[in-house]
């Protein structure tokens, strides 16, 4: 009876507020789906072989690490990602952040757990920690997409979300035009972590996009300085590896 009530409520909400596709932005058909069937093929899901550190696709199964991870120190244990960053994924993530299309994250969280559920379990995380945004950016945007994503993942995996541990204390310059070293320098001291509660040793950082790894690295350093032993990460989209 409870399931029937939830289904009826869901159908009512779909009729009142039709769900829009995270790729094309049009109303999803047939109703009840999270993405247009034809649009899912425009997304590039990460597949093996991948870098053992950051999770980017690599060219050969005989490689262990991508080019970036052989050149730059990584303090996190390793990471996983759902999608290769392409035009469709980039436009979808931009719509989430700048056009308040938070509902798109329902599809990405659902697909992440479906495809990567065993990976999340293997991390044995005590909590999910969203990458924070600076309060100024939060006020202008009205939400933090990483927090919304973490909450949806938490609902599906049962892993609690801890959003009050990691803070962004500096509003850094935009990262888009910077190289890997400049990005990390730009983020130095941008993140701080509160004292970690007893028993919280393994965490998963959650973010929308992983490019050079500078944000994940800066967050990891802050968390480990505060007492976290193992830091993993999940990103919806990840840049292309080599």
Coordinates of N, CA and C in Angstrom, one line a residue:
X1 N 0.8 -1.2 0.0 CA 0.0 0.0 0.0 C 0.9 1.3 0.0
X2 N 1.9 1.2 0.8 CA 2.8 2.4 0.9 C 3.5 2.6 -0.4
X3 N 4.0 1.5 -1.1 CA 4.6 1.6 -2.4 C 3.7 2.2 -3.4
X4 N 2.4 1.7 -3.4 CA 1.4 2.2 -4.3 C 1.2 3.7 -4.1
X5 N 1.1 4.1 -2.9 CA 1.0 5.6 -2.6 C 2.1 6.4 -3.1
X6 N 3.3 5.9 -2.9 CA 4.5 6.6 -3.4 C 4.5 6.7 -4.9
X7 N 4.1 5.6 -5.6 CA 4.0 5.6 -7.1 C 3.0 6.6 -7.5
X8 N 1.8 6.6 -6.9 CA 0.8 7.6 -7.3 C 1.2 9.0 -7.1
X9 N 1.9 9.2 -6.0 CA 2.4 10.6 -5.7 C 3.5 11.0 -6.7
X10 N 4.3 10.0 -7.1 CA 5.3 10.3 -8.1 C 4.7 10.6 -9.5
X11 N 3.7 9.9 -9.8 CA 3.0 10.1 -11.1 C 2.3 11.5 -11.1
X12 N 1.7 11.9 -10.0 CA 1.1 13.1 -9.8 C 2.1 14.3 -10.0
X13 N 3.2 14.2 -9.3 CA 4.2 15.2 -9.4 C 4.8 15.3 -10.8
X14 N 5.0 14.1 -11.5 CA 5.4 14.1 -12.9 C 4.5 14.9 -13.8
X15 N 3.2 14.7 -13.5 CA 2.2 15.4 -14.3 C 2.2 16.9 -14.1
X16 N 2.3 17.2 -12.8 CA 2.3 18.6 -12.4 C 3.6 19.4 -12.8
X17 N 4.7 18.7 -12.5 CA 6.0 19.3 -12.8 C 6.8 18.3 -13.7
X18 N 6.6 18.3 -15.0 CA 7.2 17.3 -15.9 C 8.8 17.3 -15.7
X19 N 9.3 16.1 -15.6 CA 10.8 16.0 -15.5 C 11.5 16.3 -16.8
X20 N 12.6 17.1 -16.7 CA 13.3 17.5 -17.9 C 14.6 16.6 -18.0
X21 N 14.9 16.3 -19.3 CA 16.1 15.5 -19.5 C 17.4 16.2 -19.2
X22 N 18.3 15.6 -18.5 CA 19.6 16.3 -18.1 C 20.5 16.5 -19.3
X23 N 20.2 16.0 -20.5 CA 21.0 16.2 -21.7 C 20.4 17.2 -22.6
X24 N 19.2 17.0 -23.1 CA 18.6 17.9 -24.0 C 17.7 19.0 -23.4
X25 N 17.3 18.8 -22.1 CA 16.5 19.8 -21.5 C 15.0 19.8 -21.8
X26 N 14.6 18.9 -22.7 CA 13.2 18.8 -23.0 C 12.5 17.9 -22.0
X27 N 11.2 17.9 -22.0 CA 10.4 17.0 -21.1 C 10.7 15.6 -21.4
X28 N 11.0 14.8 -20.4 CA 11.4 13.4 -20.7 C 10.1 12.6 -21.1
X29 N 10.3 11.8 -22.1 CA 9.3 10.9 -22.6 C 9.9 9.5 -22.8
X30 N 9.3 8.4 -22.3 CA 8.0 8.4 -21.6 C 8.1 8.9 -20.2
X31 N 7.0 9.4 -19.6 CA 7.0 9.9 -18.2 C 7.5 8.8 -17.3
X32 N 8.1 9.3 -16.2 CA 8.6 8.3 -15.2 C 10.1 8.0 -15.4
X33 N 10.6 8.3 -16.5 CA 12.1 8.1 -16.7 C 12.8 9.4 -16.3
X34 N 14.2 9.2 -16.1 CA 15.0 10.3 -15.7 C 15.8 10.9 -16.8
X35 N 15.8 10.3 -18.0 CA 16.5 10.8 -19.1 C 15.8 10.3 -20.4
X36 N 15.9 11.1 -21.5 CA 15.4 10.6 -22.7 C 16.2 9.4 -23.2
X37 N 15.6 8.3 -23.6 CA 16.3 7.1 -24.0 C 17.4 7.4 -25.1
X38 N 17.0 8.3 -26.0 CA 18.0 8.6 -27.1 C 19.1 9.5 -26.6
X39 N 18.9 10.3 -25.5 CA 19.9 11.2 -25.1 C 21.0 10.5 -24.3
X40 N 20.7 9.3 -23.7 CA 21.7 8.6 -22.8 C 22.9 8.3 -23.7
X41 N 22.7 8.0 -25.0 CA 23.8 7.7 -25.8 C 24.8 8.8 -26.1
X42 N 24.4 10.0 -25.8 CA 25.2 11.2 -25.9 C 26.2 11.3 -24.8
X43 N 26.0 10.6 -23.7 CA 26.9 10.6 -22.6 C 27.9 9.5 -22.7
X44 N 29.2 9.7 -22.3 CA 30.2 8.7 -22.4 C 30.6 8.2 -21.0
X45 N 30.1 7.0 -20.7 CA 30.3 6.4 -19.4 C 31.7 5.9 -19.3
X46 N 32.4 6.1 -18.2 CA 33.7 5.6 -18.0 C 33.8 4.1 -18.1
X47 N 34.8 3.6 -18.8 CA 34.9 2.1 -18.9 C 36.4 1.8 -18.7
X48 N 36.7 0.6 -18.4 CA 38.1 0.1 -18.2 C 38.8 0.1 -19.6
X49 N 40.1 0.2 -19.5 CA 41.0 0.4 -18.3 C 41.0 1.8 -17.8
X50 N 41.2 2.0 -16.5 CA 41.2 3.3 -15.9 C 42.5 3.4 -15.0
X51 N 42.8 4.7 -14.8 CA 44.0 5.0 -13.9 C 43.7 4.5 -12.5
X52 N 44.6 3.8 -11.9 CA 44.4 3.2 -10.6 C 44.3 4.3 -9.5
X53 N 44.7 5.5 -9.8 CA 44.7 6.6 -8.8 C 43.4 7.5 -9.0
X54 N 43.3 8.1 -10.2 CA 42.2 9.1 -10.3 C 40.9 8.5 -11.0
X55 N 41.1 7.3 -11.7 CA 39.9 6.7 -12.3 C 39.6 7.2 -13.7
X56 N 40.6 8.0 -14.3 CA 40.4 8.4 -15.7 C 40.6 7.2 -16.7
X57 N 39.9 7.2 -17.8 CA 40.2 6.2 -18.8 C 41.6 6.3 -19.3
X58 N 42.3 5.2 -19.5 CA 43.6 5.2 -20.1 C 43.6 4.3 -21.3
X59 N 44.7 4.3 -22.1 CA 44.7 3.7 -23.4 C 45.0 2.2 -23.3
X60 N 45.7 1.8 -22.3 CA 46.1 0.4 -22.2 C 46.0 -0.2 -20.9
X61 N 45.6 -1.5 -20.8 CA 45.4 -2.2 -19.5 C 46.8 -2.5 -18.9
X62 N 47.9 -2.3 -19.6 CA 49.2 -2.5 -19.1 C 49.7 -1.2 -18.4
X63 N 49.0 -0.1 -18.5 CA 49.3 1.1 -17.8 C 48.7 1.0 -16.4
X64 N 49.4 1.6 -15.4 CA 48.8 1.7 -14.1 C 48.2 3.1 -13.8
X65 N 48.9 4.1 -14.3 CA 48.4 5.5 -14.0 C 48.3 6.3 -15.3
X66 N 47.5 7.3 -15.2 CA 47.4 8.3 -16.3 C 48.6 9.2 -16.3
X67 N 48.7 10.0 -17.3 CA 49.9 10.9 -17.4 C 49.9 11.9 -16.3
X68 N 48.7 12.4 -15.9 CA 48.7 13.4 -14.8 C 49.1 12.8 -13.5
X69 N 48.7 11.6 -13.2 CA 49.0 11.0 -11.9 C 50.4 10.5 -11.8
X70 N 51.1 10.3 -12.9 CA 52.5 9.9 -12.9 C 53.4 11.2 -12.6
X71 N 52.8 12.4 -12.9 CA 53.6 13.6 -12.7 C 53.3 14.4 -11.4
X72 N 52.1 14.1 -10.9 CA 51.7 14.9 -9.7 C 51.4 14.1 -8.5
X73 N 51.8 14.6 -7.4 CA 51.5 13.8 -6.1 C 50.0 13.8 -5.8
X74 N 49.5 12.6 -5.4 CA 48.2 12.5 -5.0 C 48.1 12.0 -3.6
X75 N 47.4 12.8 -2.7 CA 47.3 12.4 -1.3 C 46.1 11.5 -1.1
X76 N 45.1 11.5 -2.0 CA 43.9 10.7 -1.8 C 44.3 9.3 -2.2
X77 N 43.5 8.3 -1.7 CA 43.7 6.9 -2.0 C 43.5 6.6 -3.5
X78 N 42.3 6.9 -3.9 CA 41.9 6.7 -5.3 C 40.5 7.3 -5.5
X79 N 40.1 7.4 -6.8 CA 38.8 8.0 -7.1 C 38.1 7.2 -8.2
X80 N 36.8 7.5 -8.3 CA 36.0 6.9 -9.3 C 35.1 8.0 -9.9
X81 N 34.7 7.8 -11.2 CA 33.9 8.7 -11.9 C 32.8 8.0 -12.7
X82 N 31.7 8.7 -13.0 CA 30.7 8.1 -13.8 C 30.9 8.3 -15.3
X83 N 31.2 9.6 -15.7 CA 31.2 10.0 -17.1 C 32.6 10.6 -17.5
X84 N 32.9 10.3 -18.7 CA 34.0 11.1 -19.4 C 33.4 12.5 -19.7
X85 N 34.2 13.5 -19.4 CA 33.7 14.9 -19.7 C 33.7 15.1 -21.2
X86 N 32.5 15.3 -21.7 CA 32.4 15.7 -23.1 C 31.4 16.9 -23.2
X87 N 31.0 17.2 -24.5 CA 30.2 18.4 -24.6 C 28.8 18.3 -23.9
X88 N 28.2 17.1 -24.1 CA 26.9 16.9 -23.5 C 27.0 16.9 -22.0
X89 N 28.0 16.3 -21.4 CA 28.1 16.2 -19.9 C 28.5 17.6 -19.4
X90 N 29.3 18.4 -20.1 CA 29.7 19.7 -19.7 C 28.5 20.6 -19.7
X91 N 27.7 20.6 -20.7 CA 26.5 21.4 -20.8 C 25.5 21.1 -19.7
X92 N 25.4 19.8 -19.4 CA 24.5 19.3 -18.3 C 24.9 19.8 -16.9
X93 N 26.2 19.7 -16.7 CA 26.7 20.2 -15.4 C 26.6 21.7 -15.2
X94 N 26.8 22.4 -16.3 CA 26.7 23.9 -16.3 C 25.2 24.2 -16.0
X95 N 24.3 23.5 -16.6 CA 22.9 23.8 -16.3 C 22.5 23.5 -14.9
X96 N 23.1 22.5 -14.3 CA 22.9 22.3 -12.8 C 23.4 23.5 -12.0
X97 N 24.6 23.9 -12.3 CA 25.2 25.0 -11.5 C 24.6 26.3 -11.7
X98 N 24.4 26.7 -13.0 CA 24.1 28.1 -13.3 C 22.6 28.3 -13.7
X99 N 21.9 27.2 -13.9 CA 20.5 27.4 -14.3 C 19.6 26.6 -13.3
X100 N 20.2 26.2 -12.2 CA 19.4 25.6 -11.1 C 18.6 24.4 -11.5
X101 N 19.3 23.5 -12.3 CA 18.7 22.3 -12.7 C 19.1 21.2 -11.8
X102 N 18.8 21.3 -10.5 CA 19.3 20.3 -9.5 C 18.7 19.0 -9.8
X103 N 17.5 18.9 -10.4 CA 16.8 17.7 -10.6 C 17.6 16.7 -11.5
X104 N 18.5 17.3 -12.3 CA 19.4 16.5 -13.2 C 20.2 15.5 -12.4
X105 N 20.5 15.9 -11.2 CA 21.4 15.1 -10.3 C 20.7 13.8 -9.9
X106 N 19.4 13.7 -10.0 CA 18.7 12.5 -9.7 C 19.2 11.4 -10.6
X107 N 19.3 11.7 -11.9 CA 19.7 10.7 -12.9 C 21.2 10.3 -12.6
X108 N 22.1 11.3 -12.3 CA 23.5 11.0 -12.2 C 23.7 10.2 -10.9
X109 N 23.0 10.5 -9.8 CA 23.1 9.7 -8.6 C 22.6 8.3 -8.8
X110 N 21.5 8.2 -9.4 CA 20.9 6.9 -9.7 C 21.8 6.0 -10.5
X111 N 22.3 6.6 -11.6 CA 23.2 5.8 -12.5 C 24.5 5.5 -11.8
X112 N 25.0 6.4 -11.0 CA 26.3 6.1 -10.3 C 26.2 4.9 -9.3
X113 N 25.1 4.9 -8.6 CA 24.9 3.8 -7.7 C 24.7 2.5 -8.4
X114 N 23.9 2.6 -9.6 CA 23.7 1.4 -10.4 C 25.0 0.8 -11.0
X115 N 25.8 1.7 -11.5 CA 27.0 1.2 -12.2 C 28.2 1.1 -11.2
X116 N 28.3 1.8 -10.2 CA 29.5 1.9 -9.3 C 29.2 1.5 -7.9
X117 N 28.0 0.9 -7.6 CA 27.6 0.5 -6.3 C 28.7 -0.3 -5.5
X118 N 29.3 -1.3 -6.2 CA 30.3 -2.2 -5.6 C 31.5 -1.4 -5.2
X119 N 31.8 -0.3 -6.0 CA 33.0 0.5 -5.8 C 32.8 1.3 -4.5
X120 N 31.6 1.9 -4.4 CA 31.3 2.6 -3.1 C 31.4 1.7 -1.9
X121 N 30.9 0.5 -2.0 CA 30.9 -0.4 -0.9 C 32.4 -0.8 -0.5
X122 N 33.2 -0.9 -1.6 CA 34.6 -1.3 -1.3 C 35.4 -0.2 -0.6
X123 N 35.0 1.0 -0.7 CA 35.6 2.1 0.0 C 35.4 2.1 1.5
X124 N 34.3 1.4 1.9 CA 33.9 1.3 3.3 C 33.9 2.6 4.0
X125 N 33.3 3.6 3.4 CA 33.4 5.0 3.9 C 32.5 5.2 5.1
X126 N 33.0 6.0 6.0 CA 32.2 6.4 7.2 C 31.2 7.5 6.8
X127 N 31.5 8.3 5.8 CA 30.6 9.4 5.4 C 31.0 9.9 4.0
X128 N 30.1 10.6 3.4 CA 30.3 11.4 2.2 C 30.5 12.8 2.6
X129 N 31.6 13.4 2.0 CA 31.9 14.9 2.2 C 31.8 15.6 0.9
X130 N 30.8 16.5 0.7 CA 30.8 17.3 -0.5 C 31.8 18.4 -0.5
X131 N 32.4 18.6 -1.7 CA 33.4 19.7 -1.8 C 32.6 21.0 -1.6
X132 N 33.0 21.8 -0.7 CA 32.2 23.0 -0.4 C 32.5 24.2 -1.3
X133 N 31.5 25.1 -1.4 CA 31.7 26.3 -2.1 C 31.8 27.4 -1.1
X134 N 32.4 28.5 -1.6 CA 32.6 29.7 -0.7 C 31.2 30.3 -0.4
X135 N 31.0 30.8 0.9 CA 29.7 31.4 1.2 C 29.2 32.4 0.2
X136 N 30.1 33.2 -0.4 CA 29.7 34.2 -1.3 C 29.1 33.6 -2.6
X137 N 29.8 32.5 -3.0 CA 29.2 31.8 -4.2 C 27.9 31.1 -3.9
X138 N 27.9 30.6 -2.7 CA 26.6 29.9 -2.2 C 25.5 30.9 -2.2
X139 N 25.7 32.1 -1.8 CA 24.6 33.1 -1.7 C 24.1 33.4 -3.1
X140 N 25.1 33.6 -4.1 CA 24.7 34.0 -5.4 C 24.0 32.8 -6.2
X141 N 24.4 31.6 -5.9 CA 23.9 30.4 -6.6 C 22.7 29.8 -5.9
X142 N 22.7 29.9 -4.5 CA 21.5 29.4 -3.8 C 21.7 28.0 -3.3
X143 N 22.7 27.3 -3.7 CA 22.9 25.9 -3.3 C 24.3 25.5 -3.7
X144 N 24.7 24.4 -3.2 CA 26.0 23.7 -3.5 C 25.7 22.4 -4.2
X145 N 26.0 22.3 -5.5 CA 25.6 21.1 -6.3 C 26.3 19.9 -5.8
X146 N 27.5 20.0 -5.2 CA 28.1 18.8 -4.6 C 27.4 18.3 -3.4
X147 N 26.8 19.2 -2.6 CA 26.0 18.8 -1.4 C 24.8 18.1 -1.9
X148 N 24.1 18.7 -2.8 CA 22.8 18.1 -3.3 C 23.1 16.7 -3.9
X149 N 24.2 16.5 -4.6 CA 24.6 15.2 -5.1 C 24.9 14.3 -4.0
X150 N 25.7 14.7 -3.0 CA 26.0 13.8 -1.9 C 24.8 13.4 -1.2
X151 N 23.8 14.3 -1.0 CA 22.6 13.9 -0.3 C 21.8 12.8 -1.1
X152 N 21.8 12.9 -2.4 CA 21.1 11.9 -3.2 C 21.8 10.6 -3.2
X153 N 23.2 10.7 -3.2 CA 24.0 9.4 -3.1 C 23.8 8.8 -1.7
X154 N 23.7 9.6 -0.7 CA 23.5 9.1 0.7 C 22.2 8.4 0.8
X155 N 21.2 8.9 0.2 CA 19.9 8.3 0.3 C 19.9 6.9 -0.3
X156 N 20.7 6.8 -1.4 CA 20.7 5.5 -2.2 C 21.7 4.5 -1.6
X157 N 22.7 4.9 -1.0 CA 23.8 4.0 -0.5 C 23.7 3.8 1.0
X158 N 23.0 4.7 1.7 CA 23.0 4.6 3.2 C 24.2 5.2 3.9
X159 N 25.1 5.7 3.1 CA 26.3 6.4 3.7 C 25.9 7.8 4.2
X160 N 26.1 8.1 5.4 CA 25.7 9.5 5.9 C 26.5 10.6 5.2
X161 N 25.9 11.8 5.2 CA 26.6 12.9 4.6 C 27.0 13.8 5.7
X162 N 28.3 14.3 5.7 CA 28.9 15.2 6.7 C 29.2 16.5 5.9
X163 N 28.4 17.5 6.0 CA 28.6 18.7 5.3 C 29.2 19.8 6.1
X164 N 29.4 19.6 7.4 CA 29.9 20.6 8.3 C 31.4 20.4 8.7
X165 N 32.1 19.5 8.0 CA 33.5 19.2 8.4 C 34.4 20.0 7.5
X166 N 34.3 20.0 6.2 CA 35.2 20.7 5.3 C 34.6 22.0 4.9
X167 N 35.4 23.1 5.0 CA 34.9 24.4 4.7 C 35.8 25.0 3.7
X168 N 35.2 26.0 2.9 CA 36.0 26.7 1.9 C 36.1 28.1 2.5
X169 N 37.3 28.5 2.9 CA 37.6 29.7 3.6 C 38.0 30.8 2.7
X170 N 38.4 30.5 1.5 CA 38.9 31.5 0.5 C 38.1 31.4 -0.8
X171 N 37.6 32.5 -1.3 CA 36.9 32.5 -2.6 C 38.0 32.7 -3.7
X172 N 38.4 31.5 -4.3 CA 39.6 31.5 -5.2 C 39.2 32.0 -6.6
X173 N 40.2 32.3 -7.4 CA 40.0 32.7 -8.8 C 39.4 31.5 -9.6
X174 N 38.7 31.7 -10.7 CA 38.2 30.6 -11.5 C 39.4 29.8 -12.0
X175 N 39.2 28.5 -12.0 CA 40.2 27.5 -12.3 C 40.4 27.2 -13.8
X176 N 39.4 27.6 -14.6 CA 39.4 27.1 -16.0 C 40.6 27.4 -16.8
X177 N 41.2 28.6 -16.7 CA 42.3 28.9 -17.5 C 43.7 28.6 -16.9
X178 N 43.7 27.9 -15.8 CA 45.0 27.6 -15.1 C 45.4 26.2 -15.3
X179 N 46.8 26.0 -15.3 CA 47.3 24.7 -15.5 C 47.3 24.0 -14.1
X180 N 47.7 22.7 -14.1 CA 47.6 21.9 -12.8 C 48.3 22.5 -11.7
X181 N 49.6 23.0 -11.8 CA 50.4 23.5 -10.7 C 49.7 24.8 -10.3
X182 N 49.3 25.7 -11.2 CA 48.7 26.9 -10.9 C 47.4 26.7 -10.1
X183 N 46.6 25.7 -10.6 CA 45.4 25.4 -9.9 C 45.6 25.0 -8.4
X184 N 46.6 24.2 -8.2 CA 46.8 23.7 -6.8 C 47.3 24.9 -6.0
X185 N 48.1 25.8 -6.5 CA 48.6 26.9 -5.8 C 47.4 27.9 -5.5
X186 N 46.5 28.0 -6.5 CA 45.3 28.8 -6.3 C 44.5 28.3 -5.1
X187 N 44.5 27.0 -4.9 CA 43.6 26.4 -3.9 C 44.3 26.2 -2.5
X188 N 45.6 26.5 -2.5 CA 46.3 26.4 -1.2 C 45.6 27.2 -0.1
X189 N 45.4 26.6 1.0 CA 44.7 27.2 2.2 C 43.3 27.6 1.9
X190 N 42.7 27.2 0.7 CA 41.3 27.6 0.5 C 40.4 26.7 1.3
X191 N 40.8 25.5 1.6 CA 40.0 24.6 2.4 C 40.5 24.4 3.8
X192 N 39.6 24.3 4.7 CA 40.0 24.0 6.1 C 39.0 22.9 6.6
X193 N 39.5 22.1 7.5 CA 38.6 21.0 8.1 C 38.5 21.1 9.6
X194 N 37.3 21.0 10.1 CA 37.1 20.9 11.5 C 37.7 19.7 12.1
X195 N 37.9 19.6 13.4 CA 38.4 18.4 14.1 C 37.5 17.3 13.8
X196 N 38.1 16.2 13.4 CA 37.3 15.0 12.9 C 36.7 14.2 14.2
X197 N 35.4 13.9 14.1 CA 34.8 13.2 15.2 C 35.5 11.8 15.4
X198 N 35.6 11.2 16.6 CA 36.2 9.9 16.8 C 35.5 8.9 16.0
X199 N 36.2 8.0 15.4 CA 35.6 6.9 14.6 C 35.4 7.2 13.1
X200 N 35.6 8.5 12.7 CA 35.5 8.9 11.3 C 36.9 8.9 10.7
X201 N 37.2 7.8 10.0 CA 38.5 7.6 9.4 C 38.6 7.5 7.9
X202 N 37.4 7.1 7.3 CA 37.4 6.9 5.8 C 36.3 7.7 5.2
X203 N 36.6 8.6 4.3 CA 35.6 9.4 3.7 C 35.6 9.4 2.2
X204 N 34.5 9.8 1.6 CA 34.5 9.9 0.1 C 34.1 11.4 -0.2
X205 N 35.0 12.1 -0.8 CA 34.8 13.4 -1.4 C 33.8 13.3 -2.5
X206 N 32.9 14.2 -2.6 CA 31.9 14.2 -3.7 C 31.9 15.5 -4.4
X207 N 32.1 15.5 -5.8 CA 32.1 16.7 -6.6 C 31.5 16.4 -7.9
X208 N 31.2 17.5 -8.7 CA 30.6 17.3 -10.0 C 31.6 17.0 -11.1
X209 N 32.8 17.7 -11.0 CA 33.7 17.5 -12.1 C 35.1 17.4 -11.5
X210 N 35.9 16.4 -12.1 CA 37.3 16.2 -11.7 C 38.1 16.5 -13.0
X211 N 39.0 17.5 -13.0 CA 39.8 17.8 -14.2 C 41.3 17.4 -13.9
X212 N 42.0 18.3 -13.3 CA 43.4 18.1 -13.0 C 43.6 17.4 -11.6
X213 N 42.6 17.4 -10.8 CA 42.8 16.8 -9.5 C 43.2 17.8 -8.4
X214 N 43.3 19.1 -8.7 CA 43.8 20.1 -7.8 C 42.8 20.3 -6.6
X215 N 41.5 20.3 -6.9 CA 40.5 20.5 -5.9 C 40.5 19.3 -4.9
X216 N 40.5 18.1 -5.5 CA 40.5 16.9 -4.7 C 41.7 16.8 -3.8
X217 N 42.9 17.2 -4.4 CA 44.1 17.2 -3.6 C 44.1 18.2 -2.5
X218 N 43.6 19.4 -2.7 CA 43.6 20.4 -1.7 C 42.6 20.0 -0.6
X219 N 41.5 19.4 -0.9 CA 40.5 19.0 0.1 C 41.1 17.8 0.9
X220 N 41.8 16.9 0.2 CA 42.4 15.7 0.9 C 43.4 16.2 1.9
X221 N 44.2 17.1 1.5 CA 45.3 17.6 2.5 C 44.7 18.2 3.7
X222 N 43.6 19.0 3.5 CA 42.9 19.6 4.7 C 42.3 18.5 5.6
X223 N 41.7 17.5 5.0 CA 41.0 16.5 5.8 C 42.0 15.6 6.5
X224 N 43.1 15.3 5.8 CA 44.1 14.5 6.5 C 44.9 15.2 7.6
X225 N 45.0 16.5 7.4 CA 45.6 17.3 8.5 C 44.7 17.4 9.7
X226 N 43.4 17.2 9.5 CA 42.5 17.2 10.6 C 42.3 15.9 11.2
X227 N 42.9 14.8 10.6 CA 42.8 13.5 11.2 C 42.2 12.4 10.5
X228 N 41.7 12.7 9.3 CA 41.1 11.6 8.4 C 42.2 10.7 7.9
X229 N 42.1 9.4 7.9 CA 43.1 8.5 7.5 C 43.1 8.2 6.0
X230 N 41.9 8.0 5.5 CA 41.7 7.6 4.1 C 40.7 8.5 3.4
X231 N 41.1 9.1 2.3 CA 40.2 9.9 1.5 C 40.1 9.3 0.1
X232 N 38.8 9.1 -0.4 CA 38.5 8.6 -1.7 C 37.7 9.7 -2.4
X233 N 37.4 9.6 -3.6 CA 36.5 10.6 -4.2 C 35.6 10.0 -5.3
X234 N 34.5 10.7 -5.4 CA 33.6 10.4 -6.6 C 33.3 11.7 -7.3
X235 N 33.3 11.6 -8.6 CA 33.0 12.8 -9.4 C 32.0 12.3 -10.5
X236 N 31.0 13.1 -10.9 CA 30.1 12.7 -12.0 C 30.9 12.7 -13.3
X237 N 31.7 13.7 -13.5 CA 32.5 13.8 -14.8 C 34.0 13.9 -14.5
X238 N 34.7 13.3 -15.4 CA 36.2 13.3 -15.3 C 36.8 13.6 -16.6
X239 N 37.9 14.4 -16.6 CA 38.6 14.7 -17.9 C 39.2 13.5 -18.5
X240 N 39.6 13.6 -19.8 CA 40.1 12.5 -20.5 C 41.6 12.2 -20.0
X241 N 41.9 10.9 -19.9 CA 43.2 10.5 -19.5 C 44.1 10.2 -20.7
X242 N 45.3 9.8 -20.4 CA 46.3 9.5 -21.5 C 46.9 8.1 -21.2

